[in-house]
PDB file of C-alpha atoms in Angstrom:
ATOM      1  CA  MET A 360     157.473   7.818 107.240  1.00 56.00           C
ATOM      2  CA  SER A 361     157.774   7.395 103.480  1.00 63.00           C
ATOM      3  CA  ASN A 362     157.493   3.940 102.009  1.00 69.00           C
ATOM      4  CA  PHE A 363     160.374   3.045  99.716  1.00 71.00           C
ATOM      5  CA  ASP A 364     159.422  -0.591  99.102  1.00 68.00           C
ATOM      6  CA  ASP A 365     158.378   0.183  95.535  1.00 68.00           C
ATOM      7  CA  ILE A 366     162.025   0.823  94.604  1.00 66.00           C
ATOM      8  CA  PHE A 367     162.717  -2.879  94.862  1.00 66.00           C
ATOM      9  CA  GLU A 368     159.624  -4.106  93.079  1.00 67.00           C
ATOM     10  CA  SER A 369     160.320  -5.966  89.857  1.00 63.00           C
ATOM     11  CA  THR A 370     160.241  -3.746  86.808  1.00 63.00           C
ATOM     12  CA  PRO A 371     159.230  -4.800  83.324  1.00 63.00           C
ATOM     13  CA  GLN A 372     162.166  -6.270  81.373  1.00 62.00           C
ATOM     14  CA  THR A 373     163.318  -4.397  78.310  1.00 61.00           C
ATOM     15  CA  ASP A 374     163.937  -6.208  75.049  1.00 65.00           C
ATOM     16  CA  GLU A 375     166.775  -8.694  75.265  1.00 73.00           C
ATOM     17  CA  PHE A 376     170.109  -7.692  73.801  1.00 71.00           C
ATOM     18  CA  ASP A 377     170.290  -8.841  70.181  1.00 76.00           C
ATOM     19  CA  LYS A 378     173.825 -10.147  69.909  1.00 76.00           C
ATOM     20  CA  GLU A 379     173.535 -11.026  66.225  1.00 78.00           C
ATOM     21  CA  ALA A 380     172.247  -7.574  65.277  1.00 82.00           C
ATOM     22  CA  TRP A 381     175.011  -5.929  67.286  1.00 77.00           C
ATOM     23  CA  ALA A 382     177.655  -8.129  65.620  1.00 78.00           C
ATOM     24  CA  ALA A 383     176.240  -7.386  62.175  1.00 84.00           C
ATOM     25  CA  LYS A 384     176.328  -3.655  62.886  1.00 84.00           C
ATOM     26  CA  LYS A 385     179.946  -3.838  64.049  1.00 84.00           C
ATOM     27  CA  LYS A 386     180.939  -5.881  60.993  1.00 86.00           C
ATOM     28  CA  ALA A 387     179.270  -3.390  58.652  1.00 90.00           C
ATOM     29  CA  GLU A 388     181.201  -0.568  60.302  1.00 89.00           C
ATOM     30  CA  ARG A 389     184.500  -2.462  60.001  1.00 91.00           C
ATOM     31  CA  ASP A 390     183.784  -3.263  56.362  1.00 91.00           C
ATOM     32  CA  GLU A 391     183.080   0.421  55.684  1.00 95.00           C
ATOM     33  CA  VAL A 392     186.315   1.534  57.334  1.00 95.00           C
ATOM     34  CA  TYR A 393     188.454  -1.060  55.542  1.00 95.00           C
ATOM     35  CA  ALA A 394     186.817  -0.142  52.228  1.00 96.00           C
ATOM     36  CA  LEU A 395     187.876   3.475  52.829  1.00 97.00           C
ATOM     37  CA  ALA A 396     191.430   2.351  53.640  1.00 96.00           C
ATOM     38  CA  ASP A 397     191.557   0.231  50.475  1.00 95.00           C
ATOM     39  CA  ALA A 398     190.229   3.048  48.274  1.00 95.00           C
ATOM     40  CA  THR A 399     192.772   5.453  49.756  1.00 96.00           C
ATOM     41  CA  ALA A 400     195.590   2.941  49.242  1.00 93.00           C
ATOM     42  CA  GLU A 401     194.694   2.697  45.555  1.00 91.00           C
ATOM     43  CA  ALA A 402     194.481   6.487  45.262  1.00 92.00           C
ATOM     44  CA  VAL A 403     197.900   7.183  46.796  1.00 91.00           C
ATOM     45  CA  CYS A 404     199.588   4.686  44.496  1.00 86.00           C
ATOM     46  CA  ALA A 405     198.116   6.379  41.434  1.00 85.00           C
ATOM     47  CA  ASP A 406     199.205   9.914  42.300  1.00 87.00           C
ATOM     48  CA  GLY A 407     202.639  11.070  43.388  1.00 87.00           C
ATOM     49  CA  GLY A 408     201.313  14.043  45.336  1.00 90.00           C
ATOM     50  CA  LYS A 409     198.856  11.908  47.285  1.00 92.00           C
ATOM     51  CA  PHE A 410     201.581   9.384  47.998  1.00 92.00           C
ATOM     52  CA  ARG A 411     203.717  12.121  49.474  1.00 93.00           C
ATOM     53  CA  ASP A 412     200.720  13.295  51.537  1.00 95.00           C
ATOM     54  CA  TYR A 413     200.336   9.764  52.887  1.00 96.00           C
ATOM     55  CA  LEU A 414     204.010   9.633  53.898  1.00 96.00           C
ATOM     56  CA  ASP A 415     203.615  13.028  55.608  1.00 96.00           C
ATOM     57  CA  VAL A 416     200.760  11.623  57.701  1.00 97.00           C
ATOM     58  CA  GLN A 417     202.729   8.488  58.534  1.00 97.00           C
ATOM     59  CA  ALA A 418     205.699  10.620  59.593  1.00 96.00           C
ATOM     60  CA  ALA A 419     203.455  12.736  61.848  1.00 95.00           C
ATOM     61  CA  PHE A 420     201.887   9.634  63.423  1.00 96.00           C
ATOM     62  CA  ARG A 421     204.704   7.104  63.540  1.00 93.00           C
ATOM     63  CA  ASN A 422     202.956   5.047  66.249  1.00 94.00           C
ATOM     64  CA  TYR A 423     199.950   4.493  63.993  1.00 96.00           C
ATOM     65  CA  SER A 424     199.677   1.603  61.554  1.00 96.00           C
ATOM     66  CA  ALA A 425     199.771   2.124  57.804  1.00 97.00           C
ATOM     67  CA  THR A 426     196.043   1.370  57.621  1.00 96.00           C
ATOM     68  CA  ASN A 427     195.280   4.031  60.223  1.00 97.00           C
ATOM     69  CA  ALA A 428     197.549   6.528  58.466  1.00 98.00           C
ATOM     70  CA  LEU A 429     195.486   5.941  55.314  1.00 98.00           C
ATOM     71  CA  LEU A 430     192.280   6.529  57.288  1.00 98.00           C
ATOM     72  CA  ILE A 431     193.652   9.754  58.780  1.00 98.00           C
ATOM     73  CA  LEU A 432     194.685  10.898  55.306  1.00 98.00           C
ATOM     74  CA  ALA A 433     191.210  10.158  53.942  1.00 97.00           C
ATOM     75  CA  THR A 434     189.352  11.858  56.801  1.00 97.00           C
ATOM     76  CA  LYS A 435     191.546  14.680  58.127  1.00 97.00           C
ATOM     77  CA  PRO A 436     194.946  14.915  56.418  1.00 96.00           C
ATOM     78  CA  ASP A 437     195.893  18.045  58.383  1.00 96.00           C
ATOM     79  CA  ALA A 438     195.476  16.285  61.760  1.00 96.00           C
ATOM     80  CA  ARG A 439     198.238  16.980  64.284  1.00 94.00           C
ATOM     81  CA  ARG A 440     197.226  15.320  67.559  1.00 95.00           C
ATOM     82  CA  LEU A 441     194.580  12.658  68.039  1.00 96.00           C
ATOM     83  CA  GLY A 442     192.656  11.251  70.968  1.00 95.00           C
ATOM     84  CA  ASP A 443     189.250   9.821  71.784  1.00 95.00           C
ATOM     85  CA  LYS A 444     186.688  11.800  73.767  1.00 93.00           C
ATOM     86  CA  ASP A 445     187.916  10.355  77.070  1.00 94.00           C
ATOM     87  CA  PHE A 446     191.498  11.348  76.288  1.00 95.00           C
ATOM     88  CA  TRP A 447     190.517  14.924  75.541  1.00 95.00           C
ATOM     89  CA  ARG A 448     188.277  15.098  78.609  1.00 93.00           C
ATOM     90  CA  ASP A 449     191.237  14.031  80.741  1.00 94.00           C
ATOM     91  CA  GLN A 450     193.161  16.949  79.206  1.00 91.00           C
ATOM     92  CA  GLY A 451     190.448  19.312  80.430  1.00 93.00           C
ATOM     93  CA  VAL A 452     189.059  20.017  76.953  1.00 92.00           C
ATOM     94  CA  TYR A 453     186.022  18.779  75.064  1.00 92.00           C
ATOM     95  CA  ILE A 454     184.969  17.935  71.550  1.00 95.00           C
ATOM     96  CA  LYS A 455     183.260  20.859  69.818  1.00 94.00           C
ATOM     97  CA  ARG A 456     179.559  20.201  69.355  1.00 93.00           C
ATOM     98  CA  GLN A 457     179.686  20.599  65.582  1.00 95.00           C
ATOM     99  CA  GLU A 458     182.653  18.221  65.373  1.00 95.00           C
ATOM    100  CA  PHE A 459     181.311  15.395  67.515  1.00 92.00           C
ATOM    101  CA  GLY A 460     179.661  13.720  64.537  1.00 93.00           C
ATOM    102  CA  ARG A 461     182.848  13.959  62.447  1.00 95.00           C
ATOM    103  CA  PRO A 462     185.240  11.505  64.083  1.00 96.00           C
ATOM    104  CA  ILE A 463     188.263   9.970  62.453  1.00 97.00           C
ATOM    105  CA  LYS A 464     187.573   6.252  62.520  1.00 96.00           C
ATOM    106  CA  ILE A 465     190.654   4.107  63.036  1.00 96.00           C
ATOM    107  CA  VAL A 466     191.216   0.407  63.612  1.00 94.00           C
ATOM    108  CA  GLU A 467     192.215  -0.818  67.064  1.00 91.00           C
ATOM    109  CA  SER A 468     193.196  -4.344  68.071  1.00 84.00           C
ATOM    110  CA  ASN A 469     190.804  -6.003  70.511  1.00 78.00           C
ATOM    111  CA  GLY A 470     193.018  -8.986  71.313  1.00 74.00           C
ATOM    112  CA  GLU A 471     193.404 -12.516  70.002  1.00 70.00           C
ATOM    113  CA  TYR A 472     190.733 -15.176  69.643  1.00 70.00           C
ATOM    114  CA  THR A 473     190.599 -18.835  68.591  1.00 73.00           C
ATOM    115  CA  ARG A 474     188.869 -19.647  65.321  1.00 73.00           C
ATOM    116  CA  ASP A 475     186.694 -22.728  64.839  1.00 73.00           C
ATOM    117  CA  ASP A 476     189.602 -24.519  63.163  1.00 77.00           C
ATOM    118  CA  GLY A 477     191.842 -23.876  66.166  1.00 74.00           C
ATOM    119  CA  SER A 478     193.939 -21.141  64.536  1.00 75.00           C
ATOM    120  CA  ILE A 479     194.555 -17.815  66.274  1.00 78.00           C
ATOM    121  CA  GLY A 480     193.085 -14.627  64.885  1.00 68.00           C
ATOM    122  CA  VAL A 481     193.074 -10.994  65.963  1.00 74.00           C
ATOM    123  CA  SER A 482     189.829  -9.102  66.365  1.00 78.00           C
ATOM    124  CA  TYR A 483     189.573  -5.386  65.667  1.00 84.00           C
ATOM    125  CA  ASN A 484     187.262  -2.646  66.823  1.00 89.00           C
ATOM    126  CA  ILE A 485     186.599   0.720  65.255  1.00 94.00           C
ATOM    127  CA  LYS A 486     187.749   3.582  67.470  1.00 94.00           C
ATOM    128  CA  ARG A 487     186.574   7.179  67.069  1.00 95.00           C
ATOM    129  CA  VAL A 488     189.262   9.786  67.593  1.00 97.00           C
ATOM    130  CA  TYR A 489     189.355  13.548  67.147  1.00 97.00           C
ATOM    131  CA  ASP A 490     192.094  15.957  66.176  1.00 97.00           C
ATOM    132  CA  ILE A 491     193.036  18.752  68.557  1.00 95.00           C
ATOM    133  CA  SER A 492     191.522  21.223  66.063  1.00 95.00           C
ATOM    134  CA  GLN A 493     188.131  19.595  66.720  1.00 96.00           C
ATOM    135  CA  THR A 494     188.347  20.330  70.438  1.00 95.00           C
ATOM    136  CA  THR A 495     188.094  23.397  72.644  1.00 93.00           C
ATOM    137  CA  ALA A 496     191.866  23.294  73.247  1.00 91.00           C
ATOM    138  CA  ARG A 497     193.806  26.369  72.232  1.00 85.00           C
ATOM    139  CA  MET A 498     195.857  25.680  69.134  1.00 77.00           C
ATOM    140  CA  LYS A 499     199.483  26.526  69.753  1.00 76.00           C
ATOM    141  CA  ALA A 500     201.998  26.863  66.949  1.00 70.00           C
ATOM    142  CA  GLN A 501     204.396  23.951  67.151  1.00 71.00           C
ATOM    143  CA  PRO A 502     208.077  24.904  66.970  1.00 71.00           C
ATOM    144  CA  PRO A 503     209.888  23.296  64.024  1.00 69.00           C
ATOM    145  CA  VAL A 504     211.781  20.111  64.774  1.00 68.00           C
ATOM    146  CA  SER A 505     215.435  20.952  65.332  1.00 73.00           C
ATOM    147  CA  HIS A 506     218.360  18.745  66.276  1.00 80.00           C
ATOM    148  CA  ASP A 507     222.093  19.206  66.282  1.00 87.00           C
ATOM    149  CA  ALA A 508     223.331  17.682  63.008  1.00 91.00           C
ATOM    150  CA  ARG A 509     226.082  15.626  64.608  1.00 93.00           C
ATOM    151  CA  ALA A 510     223.763  14.308  67.323  1.00 93.00           C
ATOM    152  CA  LEU A 511     221.132  13.440  64.710  1.00 94.00           C
ATOM    153  CA  LEU A 512     223.579  11.555  62.507  1.00 95.00           C
ATOM    154  CA  GLY A 513     224.964   9.788  65.551  1.00 95.00           C
ATOM    155  CA  ALA A 514     221.444   8.724  66.517  1.00 95.00           C
ATOM    156  CA  LEU A 515     220.816   7.499  62.965  1.00 96.00           C
ATOM    157  CA  ILE A 516     223.609   4.938  63.220  1.00 95.00           C
ATOM    158  CA  TYR A 517     222.890   4.029  66.855  1.00 95.00           C
ATOM    159  CA  LYS A 518     222.885   0.232  67.104  1.00 93.00           C
ATOM    160  CA  LYS A 519     223.236   0.004  63.323  1.00 94.00           C
ATOM    161  CA  PRO A 520     222.359  -3.438  61.885  1.00 95.00           C
ATOM    162  CA  VAL A 521     225.506  -3.665  59.718  1.00 97.00           C
ATOM    163  CA  PRO A 522     228.993  -2.062  59.693  1.00 97.00           C
ATOM    164  CA  ILE A 523     229.426   1.327  57.977  1.00 97.00           C
ATOM    165  CA  GLN A 524     232.582   2.257  56.091  1.00 96.00           C
ATOM    166  CA  SER A 525     233.606   5.582  54.526  1.00 96.00           C
ATOM    167  CA  VAL A 526     234.816   5.577  50.900  1.00 96.00           C
ATOM    168  CA  ASP A 527     235.894   8.206  48.400  1.00 95.00           C
ATOM    169  CA  GLU A 528     233.556   7.181  45.583  1.00 94.00           C
ATOM    170  CA  LEU A 529     230.540   5.000  44.810  1.00 95.00           C
ATOM    171  CA  PRO A 530     229.009   3.964  41.485  1.00 92.00           C
ATOM    172  CA  ASN A 531     226.372   6.143  39.784  1.00 90.00           C
ATOM    173  CA  ASP A 532     227.191   9.126  42.020  1.00 89.00           C
ATOM    174  CA  MET A 533     225.478   7.435  44.969  1.00 94.00           C
ATOM    175  CA  GLY A 534     226.008   8.952  48.386  1.00 95.00           C
ATOM    176  CA  ALA A 535     225.637   5.697  50.298  1.00 97.00           C
ATOM    177  CA  LEU A 536     225.143   2.065  49.349  1.00 97.00           C
ATOM    178  CA  TYR A 537     224.071  -1.071  51.154  1.00 98.00           C
ATOM    179  CA  ASP A 538     226.003  -4.066  49.796  1.00 96.00           C
ATOM    180  CA  HIS A 539     223.984  -7.193  50.486  1.00 96.00           C
ATOM    181  CA  GLU A 540     226.821  -9.598  49.716  1.00 95.00           C
ATOM    182  CA  GLN A 541     229.196  -7.908  52.134  1.00 96.00           C
ATOM    183  CA  LYS A 542     226.430  -7.072  54.621  1.00 96.00           C
ATOM    184  CA  ALA A 543     227.850  -3.554  54.944  1.00 97.00           C
ATOM    185  CA  ILE A 544     227.038   0.079  54.149  1.00 97.00           C
ATOM    186  CA  PHE A 545     229.492   2.278  52.263  1.00 98.00           C
ATOM    187  CA  VAL A 546     229.239   6.072  52.591  1.00 97.00           C
ATOM    188  CA  CYS A 547     230.948   8.708  50.448  1.00 96.00           C
ATOM    189  CA  ARG A 548     233.043  11.254  52.266  1.00 96.00           C
ATOM    190  CA  GLY A 549     232.389  14.975  51.991  1.00 93.00           C
ATOM    191  CA  MET A 550     228.570  15.177  51.990  1.00 94.00           C
ATOM    192  CA  GLY A 551     226.616  17.818  53.873  1.00 94.00           C
ATOM    193  CA  ALA A 552     224.463  16.880  56.854  1.00 94.00           C
ATOM    194  CA  SER A 553     221.093  16.788  55.046  1.00 94.00           C
ATOM    195  CA  ASP A 554     222.344  14.734  52.100  1.00 95.00           C
ATOM    196  CA  LEU A 555     224.225  12.475  54.478  1.00 96.00           C
ATOM    197  CA  PHE A 556     221.102  11.870  56.568  1.00 97.00           C
ATOM    198  CA  TYR A 557     218.994  10.984  53.537  1.00 97.00           C
ATOM    199  CA  GLU A 558     221.600   8.735  51.919  1.00 97.00           C
ATOM    200  CA  VAL A 559     222.571   6.870  55.095  1.00 97.00           C
ATOM    201  CA  SER A 560     218.958   6.456  56.268  1.00 98.00           C
ATOM    202  CA  LYS A 561     218.063   5.002  52.881  1.00 97.00           C
ATOM    203  CA  ALA A 562     220.999   2.578  53.033  1.00 98.00           C
ATOM    204  CA  LEU A 563     219.988   1.610  56.575  1.00 98.00           C
ATOM    205  CA  ALA A 564     216.449   0.982  55.342  1.00 98.00           C
ATOM    206  CA  HIS A 565     217.883  -1.379  52.720  1.00 98.00           C
ATOM    207  CA  ALA A 566     219.781  -3.233  55.446  1.00 98.00           C
ATOM    208  CA  GLU A 567     216.661  -3.511  57.610  1.00 97.00           C
ATOM    209  CA  LEU A 568     214.531  -4.712  54.685  1.00 97.00           C
ATOM    210  CA  ALA A 569     217.156  -7.304  53.786  1.00 97.00           C
ATOM    211  CA  MET A 570     217.037  -8.684  57.338  1.00 94.00           C
ATOM    212  CA  THR A 571     213.271  -9.230  57.203  1.00 91.00           C
ATOM    213  CA  ASN A 572     212.899 -10.404  53.604  1.00 90.00           C
ATOM    214  CA  GLU A 573     214.416 -13.663  52.358  1.00 90.00           C
ATOM    215  CA  ASN A 574     213.840 -12.577  48.756  1.00 91.00           C
ATOM    216  CA  TYR A 575     215.490  -9.187  49.185  1.00 95.00           C
ATOM    217  CA  SER A 576     216.900  -7.515  46.096  1.00 93.00           C
ATOM    218  CA  TYR A 577     218.244  -3.981  45.859  1.00 93.00           C
ATOM    219  CA  SER A 578     216.071  -2.996  42.893  1.00 90.00           C
ATOM    220  CA  THR A 579     212.760  -4.145  44.359  1.00 89.00           C
ATOM    221  CA  ALA A 580     213.525  -2.695  47.811  1.00 93.00           C
ATOM    222  CA  ASP A 581     214.821   0.674  46.591  1.00 92.00           C
ATOM    223  CA  PHE A 582     211.408   2.370  46.444  1.00 91.00           C
ATOM    224  CA  LYS A 583     210.563   1.224  49.968  1.00 93.00           C
ATOM    225  CA  ALA A 584     213.945   2.427  51.232  1.00 95.00           C
ATOM    226  CA  HIS A 585     213.346   5.807  49.572  1.00 94.00           C
ATOM    227  CA  CYS A 586     209.985   6.064  51.380  1.00 94.00           C
ATOM    228  CA  VAL A 587     211.520   5.072  54.716  1.00 96.00           C
ATOM    229  CA  SER A 588     214.176   7.759  54.329  1.00 97.00           C
ATOM    230  CA  TYR A 589     211.538  10.354  53.452  1.00 96.00           C
ATOM    231  CA  ILE A 590     209.514   9.512  56.579  1.00 97.00           C
ATOM    232  CA  LEU A 591     212.615   9.819  58.765  1.00 97.00           C
ATOM    233  CA  CYS A 592     213.596  13.109  57.131  1.00 95.00           C
ATOM    234  CA  LYS A 593     210.117  14.537  57.779  1.00 94.00           C
ATOM    235  CA  GLU A 594     210.074  13.334  61.367  1.00 94.00           C
ATOM    236  CA  PHE A 595     213.485  14.746  62.253  1.00 94.00           C
ATOM    237  CA  GLY A 596     213.296  18.037  60.373  1.00 92.00           C
ATOM    238  CA  ILE A 597     215.502  17.259  57.346  1.00 92.00           C
ATOM    239  CA  GLU A 598     214.721  19.129  54.119  1.00 90.00           C
ATOM    240  CA  THR A 599     212.576  17.004  51.751  1.00 89.00           C
ATOM    241  CA  ASP A 600     211.655  19.416  48.949  1.00 86.00           C
ATOM    242  CA  ASN A 601     214.025  17.679  46.540  1.00 84.00           C
ATOM    243  CA  LEU A 602     212.490  14.231  47.126  1.00 85.00           C
ATOM    244  CA  SER A 603     209.850  13.310  44.563  1.00 78.00           C
ATOM    245  CA  PHE A 604     207.112  10.724  44.210  1.00 76.00           C
ATOM    246  CA  SER A 605     205.952  10.618  40.609  1.00 67.00           C
ATOM    247  CA  PRO A 606     204.043   7.839  38.818  1.00 57.00           C
ATOM    248  CA  ALA A 607     206.263   8.557  35.807  1.00 50.00           C
ATOM    249  CA  ASP A 608     209.450   7.240  37.415  1.00 45.00           C
ATOM    250  CA  PHE A 609     210.644   4.509  39.747  1.00 40.00           C
ATOM    251  CA  ASP A 610     209.029   6.054  42.807  1.00 46.00           C
ATOM    252  CA  ILE A 611     205.679   4.353  42.180  1.00 56.00           C
ATOM    253  CA  PRO A 612     206.461   0.987  40.585  1.00 57.00           C
ATOM    254  CA  LYS A 613     204.059  -0.481  38.075  1.00 56.00           C
ATOM    255  CA  GLU A 614     203.594  -3.633  40.109  1.00 58.00           C
ATOM    256  CA  SER A 615     202.482  -1.604  43.142  1.00 61.00           C
ATOM    257  CA  SER A 616     200.078   0.635  41.241  1.00 57.00           C
ATOM    258  CA  GLU A 617     198.372  -2.463  39.801  1.00 65.00           C
ATOM    259  CA  ALA A 618     198.357  -4.431  43.039  1.00 70.00           C
ATOM    260  CA  ASP A 619     195.385  -5.487  45.116  1.00 85.00           C
ATOM    261  CA  PRO A 620     194.520  -2.881  47.799  1.00 88.00           C
ATOM    262  CA  GLN A 621     195.389  -5.314  50.578  1.00 88.00           C
ATOM    263  CA  GLU A 622     198.757  -5.965  48.926  1.00 89.00           C
ATOM    264  CA  ILE A 623     199.357  -2.217  48.766  1.00 89.00           C
ATOM    265  CA  ARG A 624     198.525  -1.878  52.459  1.00 92.00           C
ATOM    266  CA  ALA A 625     200.956  -4.705  53.200  1.00 91.00           C
ATOM    267  CA  GLU A 626     203.694  -2.867  51.278  1.00 91.00           C
ATOM    268  CA  LEU A 627     202.925   0.359  53.120  1.00 94.00           C
ATOM    269  CA  SER A 628     203.020  -1.528  56.416  1.00 95.00           C
ATOM    270  CA  GLU A 629     206.519  -2.793  55.620  1.00 95.00           C
ATOM    271  CA  ILE A 630     207.638   0.779  54.923  1.00 95.00           C
ATOM    272  CA  ARG A 631     206.024   2.018  58.138  1.00 97.00           C
ATOM    273  CA  ASP A 632     207.480  -0.756  60.292  1.00 97.00           C
ATOM    274  CA  THR A 633     210.987  -0.224  58.926  1.00 97.00           C
ATOM    275  CA  ALA A 634     210.813   3.534  59.508  1.00 97.00           C
ATOM    276  CA  TYR A 635     209.402   2.964  62.998  1.00 97.00           C
ATOM    277  CA  ASP A 636     212.254   0.622  64.000  1.00 97.00           C
ATOM    278  CA  ILE A 637     214.936   3.103  62.913  1.00 97.00           C
ATOM    279  CA  SER A 638     213.049   6.064  64.410  1.00 97.00           C
ATOM    280  CA  ALA A 639     212.629   4.302  67.761  1.00 96.00           C
ATOM    281  CA  ARG A 640     216.363   3.616  67.963  1.00 96.00           C
ATOM    282  CA  MET A 641     217.092   7.239  67.106  1.00 96.00           C
ATOM    283  CA  ALA A 642     214.693   8.493  69.772  1.00 94.00           C
ATOM    284  CA  ARG A 643     216.403   6.345  72.414  1.00 94.00           C
ATOM    285  CA  SER A 644     219.821   7.653  71.383  1.00 93.00           C
ATOM    286  CA  LEU A 645     218.723  11.293  71.406  1.00 92.00           C
ATOM    287  CA  GLU A 646     217.082  10.875  74.800  1.00 89.00           C
ATOM    288  CA  GLN A 647     220.214   9.293  76.295  1.00 88.00           C
ATOM    289  CA  ASN A 648     222.417  12.085  74.972  1.00 81.00           C
ATOM    290  CA  LYS A 649     220.313  14.950  76.293  1.00 77.00           C
ATOM    291  CA  ALA A 650     222.339  17.331  78.418  1.00 57.00           C
ATOM    292  CA  PRO A 651     221.261  17.239  82.068  1.00 56.00           C
ATOM    293  CA  ARG A 652     219.060  20.176  83.030  1.00 50.00           C
ATOM    294  CA  HIS A 653     220.240  22.425  85.838  1.00 47.00           C
ATOM    295  CA  THR A 654     217.329  23.133  88.120  1.00 46.00           C
ATOM    296  CA  GLU A 655     219.140  25.799  90.082  1.00 44.00           C
ATOM    297  CA  GLN A 656     221.586  28.436  89.011  1.00 45.00           C
ATOM    298  CA  GLU A 657     225.056  28.024  90.462  1.00 41.00           C
ATOM    299  CA  ARG A 658     225.895  30.644  93.074  1.00 41.00           C
TER     300      ARG A 658
END
């Protein structure tokens, strides 16, 4: 009979885990990732084309934070679907060998903690994700987003934050206007569906921004509202070719282009959060109004 007693004999202990070295390594990685996000934030606010590219990424990944959208833009701006290696393995596909060392590093919350002074902070980890193009999955052409115009406009004003009233004319040839004093949106009659979607979504963005900002003013919020409307247009398949982002005009305000990178990220986060809130309401409305599917043909 074989003797297996040696299995349970004590084995030499390996070096103890160096907690401080591990923490320092994690901090260095976080610092590197945030430095990339800050550099990208500065770059997008100095170039209208890059700003538009950032908004395109944010529209494609509405569940991702503004910081993570910046990191996606900096690492793989053409990304379409992201997941970590475990996610892709669960889908039955794997990361290509040559792509494994090229992850997109994003920031992920690791929960709250209590600081030495008793205040509550949030810790973050760096997560490595990969685009579907970096996997063995077959790339399928995605059909263009298409919604019935009436259903889309109905979803846009689903659970609207303020009343909406139709009018024959607005100042400066505006299509829609949020009036902060009256807490109402006024919309010109006679617009086509695409123009109507852009104008009303921008006015709704103004209303949302006014609700979350005690110092709201139409002029300072107008750029953010324009960006929110652009994101919504991209997400729901509305034409955006006529929407511009140029450092030469109001689209990239001087105060933003000269701001601290963290301030820029905070501004982008406000745009993202506003677009997300409206988009989430729209998604709920569109889902509720889906026609029931017939599983069996009537006979």
